[in-house]
């Protein structure tokens, strides 16, 4: 810890005072354990490991995944183990080893959540430390976690690295083509090109070209449902879904969030968000996502990753979500927050460069592939602008390509000013990408001016595309009304048809199916901003409560699938929803 500032160390490794330690000792949820020198409190890769507060003696935090064990930190009396994975359910990236005889207060996960929520003086200190430790490790350059071994030119290598990065799992990438000894060892181990990338983590994990699903299973990110029926199932863990998870779980709703790849959505890929309320110096999308995930887990929301929903159906008043593995999740209400994906480039041969030259995000994972070169950023919205500013600090030159004649047509004013003031950014207006060339990786991009026809060629290893948005709604049934672009219609846009079906006005954010809501970029008419998505996700919980109250007051019938004519039981379905105060 000597290589870090005193302030950083103090935040990442605080000490509980005597009163706080005494409170944990007295708690019926905790136990005191004695350990001898060398005892293992938890191992690298453990998922159900417990939280430990050192009462006496010392506990060494050790990385045992490499060739040789390395001590990362030594904890003394009043200090505690763990980081954010204690709440999210991820695997431990380090081991805890008793150094000499020691005594610890041991706390299981459920008890830890109870302490975090009932003792803010302890909980706030722990949460700050948990998040600071990941930042501390990232800044230290320590190589922890799984090793991803494979050539950077392979799209599969990029996919695995992106999965780890977006799920906040520390990892070390070793480009096998830069290490001839590793390549030579592949033959002896029976590893072929089809097995790359190769993922290894000490003796616990050995995977050959794993899918995202296999990675999630191996790391414990894909947690099974813990109940037969949820109050609220949220599909999509972008800003809207995460906000709904925080508010729903904190207000007592049994909440599950189903996410196909990683939390955060498009927002998690934003290098810097400057106009988000409360962060005057800006915040990265990854940091905002990390805080939201920790917060949702703190309140008990369940967030299994690599859990793709492939179909929504209805059984009486319940919604049933079918997952890609055949599992079914039943819920009394549903929030669709799947967002929108950037439109893929419609160019011949583009698909062969995806992951090895064509990218739809600009994060450190992608930036590492093109450092010190020239890159092309395609798009005129805020995401493209943020990417251009971020990349300008890492590469020699950024070519920002837009089809319009002025950046200000779609981009926020503050971002337009920043781009124009940033050295190394060249703006190409009224321009489009005509073609791409390269062998195994992207080598050059041809640009054409749409008005003059002038063509130019840029030698570049990377094109970052942020054009248009395609809503993720292809998995929805016909009962969920959408516009001609696939965005979900909600609220007043459905008043007449909804009233004819259910005998009441729809809640704001309610879809054409009662009890199914939509928020964020997937919704017709939404504002494409992170703050707006967060606001809609939080607001949706008010309407979920209103619907559930209506459902609980509804007369029970023997035939749960009975359909009523217009006007039937209107007194039973009339609710005070639109004037209801936030809970």
Coordinates of C-alpha atoms in Angstrom, one line a residue:
X1 CA 0.0 0.0 0.0
X2 CA 3.0 2.3 0.2
X3 CA 2.7 3.2 -3.5
X4 CA -0.6 5.0 -3.0
X5 CA -1.5 8.3 -1.5
X6 CA -2.5 8.5 2.2
X7 CA -5.9 9.7 1.2
X8 CA -6.5 6.8 -1.2
X9 CA -5.4 4.2 1.4
X10 CA -7.5 5.8 4.1
X11 CA -10.7 5.6 2.0
X12 CA -10.0 2.0 0.8
X13 CA -8.9 0.7 4.1
X14 CA -10.7 2.5 6.9
X15 CA -10.8 1.3 10.5
X16 CA -14.0 0.8 12.5
X17 CA -13.9 2.5 15.9
X18 CA -14.4 0.7 19.2
X19 CA -18.1 1.5 19.3
X20 CA -18.7 0.1 15.8
X21 CA -16.7 -3.0 16.5
X22 CA -18.7 -3.6 19.7
X23 CA -22.0 -3.2 17.8
X24 CA -21.0 -6.0 15.4
X25 CA -19.8 -8.2 18.3
X26 CA -23.2 -7.9 20.0
X27 CA -25.2 -8.6 16.9
X28 CA -26.9 -12.0 16.9
X29 CA -26.2 -12.1 13.1
X30 CA -22.4 -12.4 13.5
X31 CA -20.0 -14.8 15.1
X32 CA -16.4 -14.7 16.4
X33 CA -13.8 -17.0 14.8
X34 CA -10.3 -17.9 15.9
X35 CA -7.6 -18.7 13.2
X36 CA -4.1 -19.9 13.4
X37 CA -1.2 -18.7 11.2
X38 CA -1.7 -19.7 7.6
X39 CA -5.4 -20.5 7.9
X40 CA -7.4 -19.6 4.8
X41 CA -10.5 -17.4 5.5
X42 CA -11.5 -17.5 1.8
X43 CA -9.9 -18.3 -1.6
X44 CA -9.6 -16.8 -5.0
X45 CA -12.8 -17.5 -6.9
X46 CA -15.0 -18.2 -3.9
X47 CA -18.5 -17.0 -4.3
X48 CA -20.2 -17.6 -1.0
X49 CA -17.3 -16.2 1.1
X50 CA -18.1 -14.3 4.2
X51 CA -17.2 -10.8 5.4
X52 CA -14.6 -10.6 8.1
X53 CA -13.7 -7.8 10.5
X54 CA -10.3 -8.2 12.1
X55 CA -10.7 -8.2 15.9
X56 CA -7.0 -9.0 16.7
X57 CA -3.9 -10.1 14.8
X58 CA -3.6 -9.6 11.0
X59 CA -5.2 -11.0 7.8
X60 CA -3.2 -10.8 4.6
X61 CA -5.0 -10.2 1.3
X62 CA -3.2 -12.3 -1.3
X63 CA -3.4 -12.9 -5.0
X64 CA -2.9 -16.7 -5.5
X65 CA -4.0 -16.9 -9.2
X66 CA -0.6 -16.2 -10.7
X67 CA 2.5 -18.3 -10.8
X68 CA 3.6 -16.9 -7.4
X69 CA 1.4 -15.7 -4.6
X70 CA 1.6 -11.9 -3.9
X71 CA 0.5 -10.0 -0.9
X72 CA -1.8 -7.1 -1.9
X73 CA -2.5 -5.7 1.6
X74 CA -2.4 -6.6 5.3
X75 CA -5.4 -5.8 7.5
X76 CA -5.1 -5.1 11.2
X77 CA -7.6 -4.7 14.0
X78 CA -10.6 -2.7 13.0
X79 CA -10.1 -3.3 9.3
X80 CA -12.3 -5.6 7.2
X81 CA -12.2 -7.8 4.1
X82 CA -14.3 -7.6 0.9
X83 CA -15.2 -5.3 -2.0
X84 CA -18.3 -4.7 -4.1
X85 CA -18.5 -8.4 -5.0
X86 CA -19.6 -9.1 -1.5
X87 CA -22.9 -7.5 -2.5
X88 CA -23.2 -8.4 -6.2
X89 CA -22.4 -12.1 -5.6
X90 CA -19.3 -12.2 -7.8
X91 CA -16.3 -14.3 -7.1
X92 CA -13.5 -13.1 -4.8
X93 CA -10.5 -11.9 -6.8
X94 CA -8.1 -12.4 -3.8
X95 CA -7.6 -14.8 -0.9
X96 CA -7.6 -14.0 2.8
X97 CA -4.9 -15.7 4.9
X98 CA -4.3 -15.4 8.6
X99 CA -0.9 -13.9 9.4
X100 CA -0.1 -15.2 12.8
X101 CA -2.9 -16.1 15.2
X102 CA -5.9 -13.9 14.7
X103 CA -9.5 -13.4 15.7
X104 CA -12.2 -12.1 13.3
X105 CA -15.9 -11.2 13.4
X106 CA -17.5 -13.2 10.7
X107 CA -20.6 -11.9 8.9
X108 CA -22.7 -13.9 6.3
X109 CA -24.1 -12.0 3.3
X110 CA -27.7 -11.6 4.5
X111 CA -26.5 -10.3 7.8
X112 CA -24.1 -7.9 6.0
X113 CA -27.1 -6.4 4.0
X114 CA -29.0 -6.0 7.3
X115 CA -26.1 -4.2 8.9
X116 CA -25.6 -1.9 5.9
X117 CA -29.2 -0.9 5.9
X118 CA -29.8 -0.6 9.7
X119 CA -26.4 1.0 10.7
X120 CA -25.6 3.8 8.3
X121 CA -22.6 4.9 10.3
X122 CA -21.1 1.4 9.6
X123 CA -22.8 0.8 6.2
X124 CA -21.7 4.0 4.6
X125 CA -18.1 3.5 5.6
X126 CA -18.1 0.0 4.2
X127 CA -19.7 0.9 0.9
X128 CA -17.3 3.7 0.3
X129 CA -14.4 1.3 1.0
X130 CA -15.8 -1.5 -1.2
X131 CA -16.0 0.8 -4.2
X132 CA -12.7 2.6 -3.4
X133 CA -10.8 -0.8 -3.3
X134 CA -11.7 -1.5 -7.0
X135 CA -10.5 1.9 -8.0
X136 CA -7.4 1.5 -5.9
X137 CA -6.6 -1.8 -7.6
X138 CA -7.2 -0.3 -11.0
X139 CA -4.9 2.6 -10.4
X140 CA -2.2 0.4 -8.9
X141 CA -1.8 -1.6 -12.1
X142 CA -2.0 -4.9 -10.1
X143 CA -2.8 -7.8 -12.4
X144 CA -5.6 -9.6 -10.7
X145 CA -8.4 -11.9 -11.6
X146 CA -8.7 -14.3 -14.6
X147 CA -6.1 -14.3 -17.4
X148 CA -7.5 -13.9 -20.9
X149 CA -4.9 -15.4 -23.3
X150 CA -5.5 -14.8 -27.0
X151 CA -4.5 -12.6 -30.0
X152 CA -5.9 -9.1 -30.1
X153 CA -6.9 -9.5 -33.8
X154 CA -9.6 -12.1 -32.9
X155 CA -13.1 -10.7 -32.4
X156 CA -13.6 -13.5 -29.8
X157 CA -10.8 -12.2 -27.7
X158 CA -12.3 -8.7 -27.8
X159 CA -15.8 -10.2 -26.8
X160 CA -14.4 -11.9 -23.8
X161 CA -12.4 -8.9 -22.7
X162 CA -15.5 -6.7 -23.1
X163 CA -17.6 -9.1 -21.1
X164 CA -15.2 -8.9 -18.1
X165 CA -14.8 -5.1 -18.4
X166 CA -18.6 -4.4 -18.6
X167 CA -19.3 -6.7 -15.7
X168 CA -16.5 -5.1 -13.6
X169 CA -14.5 -8.3 -13.2
X170 CA -10.8 -7.4 -13.0
X171 CA -8.8 -9.4 -15.5
X172 CA -5.4 -9.5 -17.2
X173 CA -5.2 -9.8 -21.0
X174 CA -2.1 -11.5 -22.5
X175 CA -1.8 -11.0 -26.3
X176 CA -0.5 -14.5 -27.2
X177 CA 1.1 -13.1 -30.4
X178 CA 3.3 -10.8 -28.3
X179 CA 4.5 -13.8 -26.2
X180 CA 6.0 -16.5 -28.4
X181 CA 6.6 -18.8 -25.4
X182 CA 2.9 -18.9 -24.7
X183 CA 2.1 -19.7 -28.3
X184 CA 4.7 -22.5 -28.3
X185 CA 3.1 -23.9 -25.2
X186 CA -0.3 -24.2 -26.8
X187 CA 0.7 -27.2 -28.9
X188 CA 2.0 -29.1 -25.8
X189 CA -1.3 -28.4 -24.0
X190 CA -3.4 -29.4 -27.0
X191 CA -4.8 -25.9 -27.5
X192 CA -5.7 -25.0 -31.1
X193 CA -6.6 -21.7 -32.7
X194 CA -10.3 -22.7 -32.3
X195 CA -9.7 -22.8 -28.5
X196 CA -8.7 -19.1 -28.4
X197 CA -9.1 -17.0 -26.4
X198 CA -8.1 -19.2 -23.5
X199 CA -9.3 -18.1 -20.0
X200 CA -7.4 -19.3 -16.9
X201 CA -7.7 -18.4 -13.3
X202 CA -5.3 -20.3 -11.1
X203 CA -6.5 -23.9 -10.7
X204 CA -10.2 -23.0 -10.4
X205 CA -11.0 -21.9 -13.9
X206 CA -9.9 -23.2 -17.3
X207 CA -12.1 -22.3 -20.3
X208 CA -11.5 -22.6 -24.0
X209 CA -13.2 -19.8 -26.1
X210 CA -16.0 -19.6 -23.7
X211 CA -19.4 -18.0 -24.5
X212 CA -20.7 -15.1 -22.4
X213 CA -23.1 -17.6 -20.8
X214 CA -20.2 -19.9 -19.9
X215 CA -18.3 -17.0 -18.4
X216 CA -21.2 -15.9 -16.4
X217 CA -21.8 -19.4 -15.0
X218 CA -18.1 -19.9 -14.2
X219 CA -18.0 -16.6 -12.3
X220 CA -21.2 -17.0 -10.5
X221 CA -22.8 -14.0 -12.2
X222 CA -25.8 -16.0 -13.5
X223 CA -27.7 -16.6 -10.3
X224 CA -30.9 -18.7 -10.5
X225 CA -34.2 -17.3 -9.4
X226 CA -34.6 -17.4 -5.6
X227 CA -38.4 -17.5 -5.6
X228 CA -41.4 -18.7 -7.6
X229 CA -43.1 -15.4 -8.0
X230 CA -41.7 -11.8 -8.0
X231 CA -43.6 -8.6 -7.4
X232 CA -41.5 -7.0 -10.2
X233 CA -39.4 -8.3 -13.0
X234 CA -37.3 -5.8 -14.8
X235 CA -36.0 -6.7 -18.3
X236 CA -32.8 -4.8 -19.0
X237 CA -30.2 -3.3 -16.6
X238 CA -29.5 0.1 -18.2
X239 CA -30.1 3.3 -16.3
X240 CA -33.9 2.9 -16.3
X241 CA -33.8 -0.7 -15.2
X242 CA -31.2 -0.1 -12.4
X243 CA -33.1 3.0 -11.1
X244 CA -36.3 0.9 -11.0
X245 CA -34.4 -1.9 -9.2
X246 CA -33.1 0.5 -6.5
X247 CA -36.5 2.1 -5.9
X248 CA -38.5 -1.1 -6.2
X249 CA -36.2 -3.2 -3.9
X250 CA -35.8 -0.4 -1.3
X251 CA -39.6 -0.1 -1.1
X252 CA -40.1 -3.7 -0.3
X253 CA -40.9 -5.2 -3.8
X254 CA -39.4 -8.6 -4.5
X255 CA -37.4 -7.5 -7.5
X256 CA -35.4 -9.4 -10.2
X257 CA -33.5 -7.7 -13.0
X258 CA -32.8 -9.8 -16.1
X259 CA -29.9 -8.7 -18.3
X260 CA -28.5 -10.4 -21.3
X261 CA -24.9 -9.2 -21.2
X262 CA -23.9 -6.7 -18.5
X263 CA -25.5 -3.9 -16.4
X264 CA -25.4 -0.3 -17.6
X265 CA -26.6 -0.5 -21.2
X266 CA -25.2 2.1 -23.6
X267 CA -24.6 4.5 -20.8
X268 CA -22.0 2.2 -19.2
X269 CA -19.9 2.7 -22.4
X270 CA -19.9 6.5 -22.1
X271 CA -16.4 7.7 -21.3
X272 CA -17.7 10.8 -19.5
X273 CA -21.2 12.2 -18.8
X274 CA -20.9 15.9 -18.0
X275 CA -24.5 16.9 -17.7
X276 CA -25.7 14.4 -15.1
X277 CA -27.1 16.1 -12.0
X278 CA -24.9 16.0 -9.0
X279 CA -21.6 15.4 -10.8
X280 CA -20.3 18.8 -11.8
X281 CA -16.9 17.4 -12.9
X282 CA -18.6 14.6 -14.8
X283 CA -18.8 10.9 -14.2
X284 CA -18.0 7.9 -16.5
X285 CA -20.8 5.6 -17.5
X286 CA -18.9 2.7 -15.9
X287 CA -18.7 4.5 -12.6
X288 CA -22.3 5.4 -12.6
X289 CA -23.3 1.8 -13.4
X290 CA -21.1 0.4 -10.7
X291 CA -22.6 2.6 -8.0
X292 CA -26.2 1.7 -9.2
X293 CA -25.4 -2.0 -9.2
X294 CA -24.0 -1.9 -5.6
X295 CA -27.0 0.2 -4.5
X296 CA -29.5 -2.3 -6.0
X297 CA -27.8 -5.2 -4.5
X298 CA -27.6 -3.5 -1.1
X299 CA -31.4 -3.4 -1.0
X300 CA -31.7 -7.0 -2.1
X301 CA -32.6 -6.8 -5.8
X302 CA -31.5 -9.9 -7.7
X303 CA -29.4 -9.2 -10.8
X304 CA -28.4 -12.4 -12.7
X305 CA -26.2 -11.6 -15.7
X306 CA -26.2 -13.3 -19.2
X307 CA -29.8 -14.0 -18.6
X308 CA -31.6 -13.3 -21.9
X309 CA -35.4 -13.0 -22.0
X310 CA -36.7 -14.5 -25.3
X311 CA -40.4 -14.3 -24.8
X312 CA -43.1 -12.7 -22.7
X313 CA -46.5 -14.4 -22.2
X314 CA -49.4 -14.1 -19.7
X315 CA -51.2 -16.5 -17.5
X316 CA -54.2 -14.8 -15.9
X317 CA -53.0 -11.8 -14.1
X318 CA -49.4 -13.0 -14.1
X319 CA -46.6 -12.2 -16.6
X320 CA -44.3 -15.1 -17.5
X321 CA -40.8 -14.4 -18.9
X322 CA -39.1 -17.3 -20.7
X323 CA -35.3 -17.3 -20.7
X324 CA -32.9 -18.6 -23.3
X325 CA -32.3 -21.7 -21.3
X326 CA -36.0 -22.5 -20.9
X327 CA -36.3 -21.3 -17.4
X328 CA -39.5 -19.3 -16.6
X329 CA -39.8 -16.3 -14.3
X330 CA -43.2 -15.3 -13.1
X331 CA -44.0 -11.8 -11.9
X332 CA -47.0 -9.7 -10.8
X333 CA -45.7 -6.8 -12.8
X334 CA -43.0 -6.2 -15.5
X335 CA -40.9 -3.2 -16.5
X336 CA -39.4 -3.3 -20.0
X337 CA -36.2 -1.4 -19.9
X338 CA -34.2 -3.1 -22.7
X339 CA -33.1 0.2 -24.3
X340 CA -31.9 0.5 -27.8
X341 CA -28.8 -0.8 -29.6
X342 CA -26.7 1.3 -32.0
X343 CA -27.6 0.5 -35.6
X344 CA -25.1 -1.7 -37.3
X345 CA -23.2 -0.3 -40.2
X346 CA -24.8 -1.4 -43.5
X347 CA -21.6 -1.9 -45.5
X348 CA -20.4 -4.9 -47.3
X349 CA -17.8 -6.8 -45.3
X350 CA -18.3 -4.7 -42.2
X351 CA -19.3 -7.7 -40.0
X352 CA -15.9 -9.3 -40.4
X353 CA -14.2 -6.3 -38.8
X354 CA -16.6 -6.1 -35.8
X355 CA -14.4 -6.6 -32.7
X356 CA -11.2 -6.2 -34.6
X357 CA -11.6 -2.7 -36.0
X358 CA -15.3 -1.8 -35.9
X359 CA -16.6 -0.9 -32.5
X360 CA -19.9 0.3 -31.0
X361 CA -18.4 1.8 -27.8
X362 CA -15.4 3.7 -26.8
X363 CA -14.0 2.4 -23.5
X364 CA -10.5 1.5 -22.4
X365 CA -11.1 -2.0 -23.8
X366 CA -11.5 -0.6 -27.3
X367 CA -9.1 2.3 -26.9
X368 CA -6.2 -0.1 -26.2
X369 CA -6.5 -1.5 -29.7
X370 CA -5.8 1.8 -31.4
X371 CA -3.6 3.9 -29.1
X372 CA -1.4 6.5 -30.8
X373 CA -3.1 6.0 -34.2
X374 CA -5.8 7.8 -36.1
X375 CA -9.4 6.7 -35.6
X376 CA -12.8 7.4 -37.2
X377 CA -15.9 8.2 -35.0
X378 CA -19.2 8.1 -36.9
X379 CA -22.3 9.8 -35.6
X380 CA -23.6 13.3 -34.7
X381 CA -25.2 12.6 -31.3
X382 CA -23.9 13.0 -27.7
X383 CA -22.5 9.4 -27.6
X384 CA -20.3 10.1 -30.7
X385 CA -19.2 13.4 -29.2
X386 CA -18.3 11.9 -25.9
X387 CA -16.3 9.2 -27.7
X388 CA -14.4 11.7 -29.8
X389 CA -13.4 13.8 -26.7
X390 CA -12.3 10.7 -24.8
X391 CA -10.3 9.2 -27.7
X392 CA -8.6 12.5 -28.5
X393 CA -6.6 12.2 -25.3
X394 CA -5.4 8.7 -26.3
X395 CA -4.8 8.7 -30.1
X396 CA -3.0 10.9 -32.6
X397 CA -6.1 12.1 -34.3
X398 CA -9.9 11.7 -34.3
X399 CA -11.9 12.0 -37.5
X400 CA -15.5 12.8 -36.4
X401 CA -17.8 12.0 -39.4
X402 CA -21.4 13.3 -39.5
X403 CA -24.0 13.3 -42.3
X404 CA -25.4 16.7 -41.3
X405 CA -23.9 20.1 -42.0
X406 CA -23.5 21.1 -38.3
X407 CA -22.7 19.3 -35.1
X408 CA -25.2 21.4 -33.2
X409 CA -28.1 19.8 -35.1
X410 CA -28.2 16.8 -32.7
X411 CA -25.4 17.3 -30.1
X412 CA -25.7 19.2 -26.8
X413 CA -24.2 22.7 -26.9
X414 CA -21.6 22.0 -24.1
X415 CA -20.3 19.0 -26.0
X416 CA -20.1 20.9 -29.4
X417 CA -18.0 23.6 -27.7
X418 CA -15.7 21.0 -26.1
X419 CA -15.1 19.2 -29.4
X420 CA -14.3 22.4 -31.2
X421 CA -11.8 23.3 -28.4
X422 CA -10.2 19.8 -28.4
X423 CA -6.9 19.5 -30.3
X424 CA -6.7 16.5 -32.6
X425 CA -10.3 16.3 -33.6
X426 CA -11.2 16.9 -37.3
X427 CA -14.8 17.3 -38.1
X428 CA -16.1 15.9 -41.5
X429 CA -19.6 17.3 -42.2
X430 CA -21.9 16.1 -44.9
X431 CA -19.8 12.9 -45.1
X432 CA -20.4 9.2 -45.0
X433 CA -18.4 6.0 -44.8
X434 CA -18.3 4.4 -48.2
X435 CA -16.1 1.3 -47.7
X436 CA -13.6 -0.4 -45.4
X437 CA -10.5 -2.4 -46.2
X438 CA -8.1 -4.6 -44.3
X439 CA -6.9 -8.2 -43.9
X440 CA -7.7 -9.8 -40.5
X441 CA -8.1 -6.4 -38.9
X442 CA -9.3 -3.0 -40.2
X443 CA -6.7 -1.1 -42.2
X444 CA -8.4 1.9 -43.8
X445 CA -11.7 3.7 -44.2
X446 CA -13.0 5.5 -47.3
X447 CA -15.0 8.6 -46.7
X448 CA -17.2 10.4 -49.3
X449 CA -18.6 14.0 -49.2
X450 CA -22.3 13.6 -50.0
X451 CA -22.6 17.0 -51.7
X452 CA -19.4 17.2 -53.7
X453 CA -18.6 13.5 -54.2
X454 CA -15.0 14.1 -53.0
X455 CA -13.5 10.8 -51.7
X456 CA -10.7 10.5 -49.1
X457 CA -9.0 7.5 -47.5
X458 CA -7.9 7.4 -43.9
X459 CA -5.5 4.8 -42.6
X460 CA -6.9 3.6 -39.3
X461 CA -7.2 0.5 -37.1
X462 CA -10.5 1.5 -35.7
X463 CA -13.9 2.9 -36.6
X464 CA -16.3 3.8 -33.8
X465 CA -20.0 3.8 -34.9
X466 CA -22.8 5.6 -33.1
X467 CA -25.5 5.9 -35.7
X468 CA -29.2 5.6 -34.9
X469 CA -31.0 3.4 -32.4
X470 CA -32.8 0.1 -32.8
X471 CA -35.1 -0.8 -29.9
X472 CA -34.7 -4.2 -28.3
X473 CA -38.3 -5.3 -28.7
X474 CA -38.2 -8.2 -31.1
X475 CA -38.9 -10.6 -28.2
X476 CA -42.2 -9.1 -27.2
X477 CA -45.7 -10.5 -28.0
X478 CA -48.3 -8.8 -30.1
X479 CA -50.1 -7.7 -27.0
X480 CA -47.5 -5.0 -26.4
X481 CA -48.2 -2.2 -28.9
X482 CA -45.3 -0.6 -30.7
X483 CA -44.9 2.2 -33.3
X484 CA -43.6 1.5 -36.8
X485 CA -40.0 1.7 -35.7
X486 CA -40.5 -0.9 -32.9
X487 CA -40.6 1.5 -29.9
X488 CA -43.1 0.7 -27.2
X489 CA -46.2 2.9 -26.9
X490 CA -47.2 3.9 -23.4
X491 CA -49.6 6.0 -21.4
X492 CA -51.8 8.6 -23.1
X493 CA -50.9 7.2 -26.5
X494 CA -53.0 4.2 -25.6
X495 CA -55.9 5.8 -23.8
X496 CA -58.8 4.8 -26.1
X497 CA -57.8 1.2 -26.7
X498 CA -56.7 0.7 -23.2
X499 CA -59.9 2.0 -21.7
X500 CA -61.9 -0.3 -24.0
X501 CA -59.9 -3.3 -22.8
X502 CA -59.5 -2.6 -19.1
X503 CA -62.2 0.0 -18.3
X504 CA -59.7 2.6 -17.0
X505 CA -57.0 5.0 -18.1
X506 CA -53.5 3.6 -18.4
X507 CA -50.9 4.7 -15.9
X508 CA -48.1 6.8 -17.4
X509 CA -45.4 4.4 -18.7
X510 CA -48.0 1.5 -18.8
X511 CA -48.1 -0.4 -22.0
X512 CA -51.1 -1.8 -23.9
X513 CA -51.0 -4.7 -21.4
X514 CA -52.1 -3.9 -17.9
X515 CA -49.2 -4.3 -15.4
X516 CA -46.5 -4.2 -18.0
X517 CA -44.6 -0.9 -18.1
X518 CA -41.8 0.5 -20.2
X519 CA -39.1 3.1 -19.4
X520 CA -36.0 4.5 -21.0
X521 CA -34.9 4.5 -24.6
X522 CA -37.1 1.5 -25.5
X523 CA -40.2 3.7 -25.0
X524 CA -41.8 5.7 -27.8
X525 CA -41.2 9.5 -27.2
X526 CA -38.5 9.1 -24.6
X527 CA -35.8 11.6 -24.2
X528 CA -32.5 10.0 -25.1
X529 CA -30.6 11.1 -22.0
X530 CA -29.3 9.1 -19.0
X531 CA -31.0 11.4 -16.5
X532 CA -34.3 10.9 -18.3
X533 CA -34.0 7.1 -18.2
X534 CA -33.1 7.1 -14.5
X535 CA -36.1 9.4 -13.8
X536 CA -38.5 7.2 -15.8
X537 CA -37.2 4.0 -14.1
X538 CA -37.7 5.6 -10.6
X539 CA -41.1 7.0 -11.6
X540 CA -42.3 3.6 -12.9
X541 CA -42.2 2.2 -9.3
X542 CA -45.0 4.6 -8.3
X543 CA -47.2 3.2 -11.0
X544 CA -46.2 -0.4 -10.2
X545 CA -47.3 0.1 -6.7
X546 CA -50.6 1.5 -7.9
X547 CA -51.2 -1.5 -10.2
X548 CA -50.3 -4.0 -7.5
X549 CA -52.7 -2.3 -5.1
X550 CA -55.4 -2.5 -7.8
X551 CA -54.6 -6.2 -8.4
X552 CA -54.8 -7.0 -4.6
X553 CA -58.2 -5.3 -4.4
X554 CA -59.6 -7.1 -7.4
X555 CA -62.3 -9.7 -6.7
X556 CA -61.0 -13.3 -7.1
X557 CA -62.6 -15.6 -9.6
X558 CA -62.4 -19.3 -10.0
X559 CA -61.4 -18.9 -13.7
X560 CA -58.2 -16.8 -13.6
X561 CA -58.3 -16.6 -17.4
X562 CA -61.8 -15.1 -17.5
X563 CA -62.1 -12.1 -19.8
X564 CA -64.6 -9.3 -18.9
X565 CA -66.5 -7.1 -21.3
X566 CA -65.9 -3.4 -21.4
X567 CA -67.3 -1.8 -18.3
X568 CA -67.3 -4.9 -16.1
X569 CA -66.1 -4.3 -12.5
X570 CA -65.2 -0.7 -13.2
X571 CA -65.6 0.1 -9.6
X572 CA -63.0 -2.6 -8.7
X573 CA -60.4 -1.3 -11.2
X574 CA -60.7 2.4 -10.5
X575 CA -57.6 3.5 -8.7
X576 CA -56.1 6.8 -7.4
X577 CA -53.0 6.1 -9.4
X578 CA -52.4 9.4 -11.1
X579 CA -52.5 11.5 -7.9
X580 CA -50.7 8.9 -5.7
X581 CA -47.7 10.2 -3.8
X582 CA -44.3 8.6 -4.3
X583 CA -43.7 6.0 -1.6

